[in-house]
mmCIF file with all atom_site columns, C-alpha atoms in Angstrom:
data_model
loop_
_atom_site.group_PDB
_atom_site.id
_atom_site.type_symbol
_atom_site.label_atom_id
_atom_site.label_alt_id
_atom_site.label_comp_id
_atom_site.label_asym_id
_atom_site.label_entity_id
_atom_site.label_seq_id
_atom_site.pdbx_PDB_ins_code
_atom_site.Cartn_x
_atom_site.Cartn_y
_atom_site.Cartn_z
_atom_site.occupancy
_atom_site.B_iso_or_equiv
_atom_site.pdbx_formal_charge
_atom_site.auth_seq_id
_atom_site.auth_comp_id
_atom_site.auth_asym_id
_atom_site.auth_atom_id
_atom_site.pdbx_PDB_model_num
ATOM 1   C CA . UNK V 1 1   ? 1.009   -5.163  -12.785 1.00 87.00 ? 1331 UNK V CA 1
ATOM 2   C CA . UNK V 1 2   ? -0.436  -2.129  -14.437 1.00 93.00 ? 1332 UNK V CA 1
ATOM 3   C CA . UNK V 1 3   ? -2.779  0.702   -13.092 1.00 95.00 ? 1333 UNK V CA 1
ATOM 4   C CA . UNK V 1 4   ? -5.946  -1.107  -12.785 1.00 96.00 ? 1334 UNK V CA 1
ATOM 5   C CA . UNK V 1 5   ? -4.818  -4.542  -12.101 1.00 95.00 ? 1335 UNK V CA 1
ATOM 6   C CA . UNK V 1 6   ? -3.377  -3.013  -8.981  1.00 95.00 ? 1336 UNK V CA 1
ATOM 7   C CA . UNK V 1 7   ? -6.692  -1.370  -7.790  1.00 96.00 ? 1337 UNK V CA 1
ATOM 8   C CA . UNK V 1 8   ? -8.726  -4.165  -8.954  1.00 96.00 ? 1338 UNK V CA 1
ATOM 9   C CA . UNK V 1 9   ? -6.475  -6.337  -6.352  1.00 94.00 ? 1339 UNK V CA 1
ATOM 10  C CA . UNK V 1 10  ? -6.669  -4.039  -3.831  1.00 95.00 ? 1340 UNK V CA 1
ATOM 11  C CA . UNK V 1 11  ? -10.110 -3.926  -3.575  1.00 95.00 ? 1341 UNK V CA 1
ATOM 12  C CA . UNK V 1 12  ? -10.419 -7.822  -4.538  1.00 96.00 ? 1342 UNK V CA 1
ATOM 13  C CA . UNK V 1 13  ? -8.060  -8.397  -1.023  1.00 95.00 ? 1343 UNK V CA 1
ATOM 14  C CA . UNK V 1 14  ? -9.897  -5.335  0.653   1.00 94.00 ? 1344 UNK V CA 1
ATOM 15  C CA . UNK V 1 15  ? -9.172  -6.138  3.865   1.00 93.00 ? 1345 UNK V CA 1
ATOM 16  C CA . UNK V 1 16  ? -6.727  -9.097  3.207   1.00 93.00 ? 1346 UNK V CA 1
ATOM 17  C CA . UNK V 1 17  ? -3.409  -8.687  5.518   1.00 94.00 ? 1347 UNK V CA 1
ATOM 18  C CA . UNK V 1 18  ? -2.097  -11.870 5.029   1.00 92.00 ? 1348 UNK V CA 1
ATOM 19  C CA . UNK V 1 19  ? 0.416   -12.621 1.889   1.00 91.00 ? 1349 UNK V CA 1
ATOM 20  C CA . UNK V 1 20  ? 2.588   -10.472 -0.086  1.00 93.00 ? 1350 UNK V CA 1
ATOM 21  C CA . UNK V 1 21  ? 1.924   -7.656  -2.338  1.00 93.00 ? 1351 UNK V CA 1
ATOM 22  C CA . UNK V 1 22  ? 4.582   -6.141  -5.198  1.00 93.00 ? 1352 UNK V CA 1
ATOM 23  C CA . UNK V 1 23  ? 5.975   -2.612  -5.936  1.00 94.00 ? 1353 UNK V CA 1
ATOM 24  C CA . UNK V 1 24  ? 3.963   -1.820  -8.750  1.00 95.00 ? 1354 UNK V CA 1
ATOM 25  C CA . UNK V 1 25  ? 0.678   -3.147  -6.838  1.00 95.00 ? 1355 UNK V CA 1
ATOM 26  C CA . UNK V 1 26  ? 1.305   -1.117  -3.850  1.00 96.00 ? 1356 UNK V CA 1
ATOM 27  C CA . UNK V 1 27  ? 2.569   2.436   -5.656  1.00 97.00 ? 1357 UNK V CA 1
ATOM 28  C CA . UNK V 1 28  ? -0.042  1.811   -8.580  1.00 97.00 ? 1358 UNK V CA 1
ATOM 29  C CA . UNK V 1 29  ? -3.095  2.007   -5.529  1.00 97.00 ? 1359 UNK V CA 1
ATOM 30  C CA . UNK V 1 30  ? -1.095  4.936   -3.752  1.00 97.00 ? 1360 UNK V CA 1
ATOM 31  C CA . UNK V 1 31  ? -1.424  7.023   -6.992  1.00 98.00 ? 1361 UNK V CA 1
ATOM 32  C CA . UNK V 1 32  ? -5.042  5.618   -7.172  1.00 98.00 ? 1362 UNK V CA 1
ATOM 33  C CA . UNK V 1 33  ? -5.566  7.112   -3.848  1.00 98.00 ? 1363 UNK V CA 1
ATOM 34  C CA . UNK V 1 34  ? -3.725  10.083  -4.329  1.00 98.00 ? 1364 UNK V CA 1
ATOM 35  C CA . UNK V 1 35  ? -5.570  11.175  -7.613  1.00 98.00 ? 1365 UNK V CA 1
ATOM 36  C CA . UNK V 1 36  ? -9.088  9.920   -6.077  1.00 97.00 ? 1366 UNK V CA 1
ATOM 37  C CA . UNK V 1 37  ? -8.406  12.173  -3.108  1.00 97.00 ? 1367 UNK V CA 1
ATOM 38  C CA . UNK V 1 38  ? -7.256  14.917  -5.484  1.00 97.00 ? 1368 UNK V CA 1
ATOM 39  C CA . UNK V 1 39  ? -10.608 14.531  -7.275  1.00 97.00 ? 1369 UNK V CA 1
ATOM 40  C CA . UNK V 1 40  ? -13.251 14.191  -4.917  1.00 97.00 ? 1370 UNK V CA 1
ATOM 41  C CA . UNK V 1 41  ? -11.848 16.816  -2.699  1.00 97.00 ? 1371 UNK V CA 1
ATOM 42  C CA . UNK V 1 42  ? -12.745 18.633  -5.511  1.00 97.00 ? 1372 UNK V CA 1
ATOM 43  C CA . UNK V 1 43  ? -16.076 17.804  -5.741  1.00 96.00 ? 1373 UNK V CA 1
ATOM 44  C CA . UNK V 1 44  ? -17.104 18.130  -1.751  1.00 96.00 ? 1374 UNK V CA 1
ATOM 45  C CA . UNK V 1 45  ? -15.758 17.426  1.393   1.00 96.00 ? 1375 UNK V CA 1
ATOM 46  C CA . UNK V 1 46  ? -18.411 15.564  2.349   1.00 97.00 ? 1376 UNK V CA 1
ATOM 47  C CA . UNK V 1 47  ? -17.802 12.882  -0.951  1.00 97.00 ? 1377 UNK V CA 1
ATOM 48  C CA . UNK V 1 48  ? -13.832 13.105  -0.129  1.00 97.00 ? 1378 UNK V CA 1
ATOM 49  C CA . UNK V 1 49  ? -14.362 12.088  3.664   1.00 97.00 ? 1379 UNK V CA 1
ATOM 50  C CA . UNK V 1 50  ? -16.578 8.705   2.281   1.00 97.00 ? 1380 UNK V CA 1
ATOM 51  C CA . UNK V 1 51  ? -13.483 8.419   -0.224  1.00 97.00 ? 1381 UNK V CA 1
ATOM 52  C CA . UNK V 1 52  ? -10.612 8.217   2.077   1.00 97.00 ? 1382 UNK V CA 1
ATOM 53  C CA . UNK V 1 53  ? -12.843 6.178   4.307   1.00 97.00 ? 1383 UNK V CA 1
ATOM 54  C CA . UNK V 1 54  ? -13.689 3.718   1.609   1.00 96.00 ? 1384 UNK V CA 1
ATOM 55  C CA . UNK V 1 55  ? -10.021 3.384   0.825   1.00 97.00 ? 1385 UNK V CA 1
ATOM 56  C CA . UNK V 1 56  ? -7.986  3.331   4.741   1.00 97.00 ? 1386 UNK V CA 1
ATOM 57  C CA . UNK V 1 57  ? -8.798  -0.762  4.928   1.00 97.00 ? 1387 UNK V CA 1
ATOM 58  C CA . UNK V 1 58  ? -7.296  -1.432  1.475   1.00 97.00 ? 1388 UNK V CA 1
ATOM 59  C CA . UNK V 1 59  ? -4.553  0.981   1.562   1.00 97.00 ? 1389 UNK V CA 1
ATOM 60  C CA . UNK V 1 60  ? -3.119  -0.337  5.214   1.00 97.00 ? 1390 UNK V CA 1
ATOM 61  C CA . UNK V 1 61  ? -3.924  -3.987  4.136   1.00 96.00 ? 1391 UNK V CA 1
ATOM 62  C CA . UNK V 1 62  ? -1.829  -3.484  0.988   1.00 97.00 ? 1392 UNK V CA 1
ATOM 63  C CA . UNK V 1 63  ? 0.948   -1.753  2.868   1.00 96.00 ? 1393 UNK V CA 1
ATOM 64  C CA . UNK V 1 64  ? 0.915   -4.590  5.219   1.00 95.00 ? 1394 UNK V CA 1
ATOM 65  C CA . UNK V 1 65  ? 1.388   -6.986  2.251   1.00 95.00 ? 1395 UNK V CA 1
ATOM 66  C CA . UNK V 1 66  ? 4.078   -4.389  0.907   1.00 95.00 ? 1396 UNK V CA 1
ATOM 67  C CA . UNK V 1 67  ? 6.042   -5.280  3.895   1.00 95.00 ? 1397 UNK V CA 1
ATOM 68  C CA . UNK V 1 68  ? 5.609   -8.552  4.074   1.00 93.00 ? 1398 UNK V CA 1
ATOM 69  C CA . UNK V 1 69  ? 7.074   -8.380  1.070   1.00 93.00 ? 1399 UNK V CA 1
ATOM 70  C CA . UNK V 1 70  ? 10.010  -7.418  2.334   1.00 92.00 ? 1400 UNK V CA 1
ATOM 71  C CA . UNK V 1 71  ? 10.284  -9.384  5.300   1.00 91.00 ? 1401 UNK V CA 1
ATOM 72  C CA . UNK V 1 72  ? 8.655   -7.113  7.643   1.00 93.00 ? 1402 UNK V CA 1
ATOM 73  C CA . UNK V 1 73  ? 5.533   -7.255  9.482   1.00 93.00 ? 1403 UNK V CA 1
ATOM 74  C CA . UNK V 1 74  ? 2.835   -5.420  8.918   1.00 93.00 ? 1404 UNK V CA 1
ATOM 75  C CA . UNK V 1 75  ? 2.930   -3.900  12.326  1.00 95.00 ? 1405 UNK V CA 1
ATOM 76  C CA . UNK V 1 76  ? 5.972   -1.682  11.111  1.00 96.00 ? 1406 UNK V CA 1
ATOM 77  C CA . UNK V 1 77  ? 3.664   0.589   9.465   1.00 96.00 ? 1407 UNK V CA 1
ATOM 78  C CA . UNK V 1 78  ? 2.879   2.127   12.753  1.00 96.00 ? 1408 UNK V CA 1
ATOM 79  C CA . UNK V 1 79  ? 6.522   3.704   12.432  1.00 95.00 ? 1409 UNK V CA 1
ATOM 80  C CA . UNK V 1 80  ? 5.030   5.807   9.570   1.00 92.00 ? 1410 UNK V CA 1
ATOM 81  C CA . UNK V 1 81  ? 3.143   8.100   12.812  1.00 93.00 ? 1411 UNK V CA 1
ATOM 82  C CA . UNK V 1 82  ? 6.582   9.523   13.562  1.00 94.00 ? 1412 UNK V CA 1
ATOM 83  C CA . UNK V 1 83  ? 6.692   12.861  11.599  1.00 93.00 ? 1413 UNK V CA 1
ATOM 84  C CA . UNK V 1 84  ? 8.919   13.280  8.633   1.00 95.00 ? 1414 UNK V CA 1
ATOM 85  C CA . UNK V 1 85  ? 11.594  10.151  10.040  1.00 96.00 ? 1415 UNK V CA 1
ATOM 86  C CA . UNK V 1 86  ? 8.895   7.446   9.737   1.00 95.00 ? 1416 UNK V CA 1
ATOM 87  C CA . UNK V 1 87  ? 7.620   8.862   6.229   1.00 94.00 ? 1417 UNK V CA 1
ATOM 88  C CA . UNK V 1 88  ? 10.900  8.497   4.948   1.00 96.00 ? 1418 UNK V CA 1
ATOM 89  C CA . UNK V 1 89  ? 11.493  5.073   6.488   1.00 96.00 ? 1419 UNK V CA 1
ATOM 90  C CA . UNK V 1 90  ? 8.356   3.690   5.390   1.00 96.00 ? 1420 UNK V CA 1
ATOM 91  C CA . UNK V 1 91  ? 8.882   5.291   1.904   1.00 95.00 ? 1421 UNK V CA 1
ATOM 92  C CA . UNK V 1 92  ? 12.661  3.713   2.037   1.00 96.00 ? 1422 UNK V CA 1
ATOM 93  C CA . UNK V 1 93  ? 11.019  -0.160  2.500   1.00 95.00 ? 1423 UNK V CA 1
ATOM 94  C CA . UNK V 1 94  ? 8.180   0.356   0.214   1.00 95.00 ? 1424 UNK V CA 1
ATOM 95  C CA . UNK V 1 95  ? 10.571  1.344   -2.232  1.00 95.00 ? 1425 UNK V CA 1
ATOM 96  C CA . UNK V 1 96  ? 12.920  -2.328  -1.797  1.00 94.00 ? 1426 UNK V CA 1
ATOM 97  C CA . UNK V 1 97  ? 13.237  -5.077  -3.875  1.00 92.00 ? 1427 UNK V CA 1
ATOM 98  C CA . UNK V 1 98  ? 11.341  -8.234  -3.153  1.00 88.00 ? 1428 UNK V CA 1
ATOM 99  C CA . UNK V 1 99  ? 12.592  -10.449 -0.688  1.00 78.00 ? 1429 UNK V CA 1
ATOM 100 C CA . UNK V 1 100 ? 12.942  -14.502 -2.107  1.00 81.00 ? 1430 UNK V CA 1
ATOM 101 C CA . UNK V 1 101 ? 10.865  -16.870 0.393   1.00 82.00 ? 1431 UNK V CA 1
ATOM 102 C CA . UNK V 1 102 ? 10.491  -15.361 4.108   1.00 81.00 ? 1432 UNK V CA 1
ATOM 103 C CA . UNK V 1 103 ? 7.813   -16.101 6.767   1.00 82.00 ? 1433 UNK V CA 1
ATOM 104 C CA . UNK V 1 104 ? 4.985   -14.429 4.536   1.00 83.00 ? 1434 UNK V CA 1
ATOM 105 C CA . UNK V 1 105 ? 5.279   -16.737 1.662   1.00 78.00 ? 1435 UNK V CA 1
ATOM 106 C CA . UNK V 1 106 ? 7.547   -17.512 -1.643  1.00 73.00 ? 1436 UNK V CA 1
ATOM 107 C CA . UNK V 1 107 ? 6.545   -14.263 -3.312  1.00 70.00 ? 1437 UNK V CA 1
ATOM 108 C CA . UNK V 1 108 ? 4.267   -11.871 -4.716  1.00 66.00 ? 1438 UNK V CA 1
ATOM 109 C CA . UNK V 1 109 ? 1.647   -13.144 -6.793  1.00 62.00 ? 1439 UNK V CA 1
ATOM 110 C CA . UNK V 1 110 ? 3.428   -10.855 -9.691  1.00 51.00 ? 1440 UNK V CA 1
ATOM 111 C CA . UNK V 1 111 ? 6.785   -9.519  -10.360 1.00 47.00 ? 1441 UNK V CA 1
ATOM 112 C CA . UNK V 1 112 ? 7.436   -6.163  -11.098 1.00 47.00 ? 1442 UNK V CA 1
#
């Protein structure tokens, strides 16, 4: 999955929890967000605030799918509110392999 595939999925599945999601998906809309932050911050505060809140659904709905990816639920990305520890740990699982068939399906719908 390449660059806009990934945010044209993401905001296909906006709010879409269920299912799985792959790496490239889920670090290709992090960058997305990231740079879009970057650049509207730039522009005002007021047109960064409607960014990040136009983006908060997707981006926890695709780290939900991250983790399902994984085996996990989607629940575990509450761990990520623990200061440094949780970032690293939540950095650490979106960072895994995919899982073969678990609870949340067979698979992402690509392969990275």
């Amino acid at each position: 999955m390449d660059f806009f595939e990934a945010i044209k999925s993401c905001f296909n599945r906006y709010a879409t929890f269920g299912g799985r999601a792959a790496r490239s998906e889920y670090w290709w809309w992090a960058l997305f967000v990231l740079l879009g932050s970057i650049g509207t911050a730039m522009v005002s505060d007021t047109v960064s605030g409607l960014f990040a809140l136009g983006t908060l659904l997707p981006f926890l709905a695709v780290a939900s799918r991250r983790l399902h990816d994984i085996g996990r639920s989607g629940w575990w990305q509450l761990v990520g509110f623990i200061p440094l520890l949780g970032w690293i740990v939540m950095i650490y699982w979106t960072v895994q392999p995919s899982e073969g068939p678990n609870a949340y399906g067979s698979g992402p719908e690509t392969q990275d």
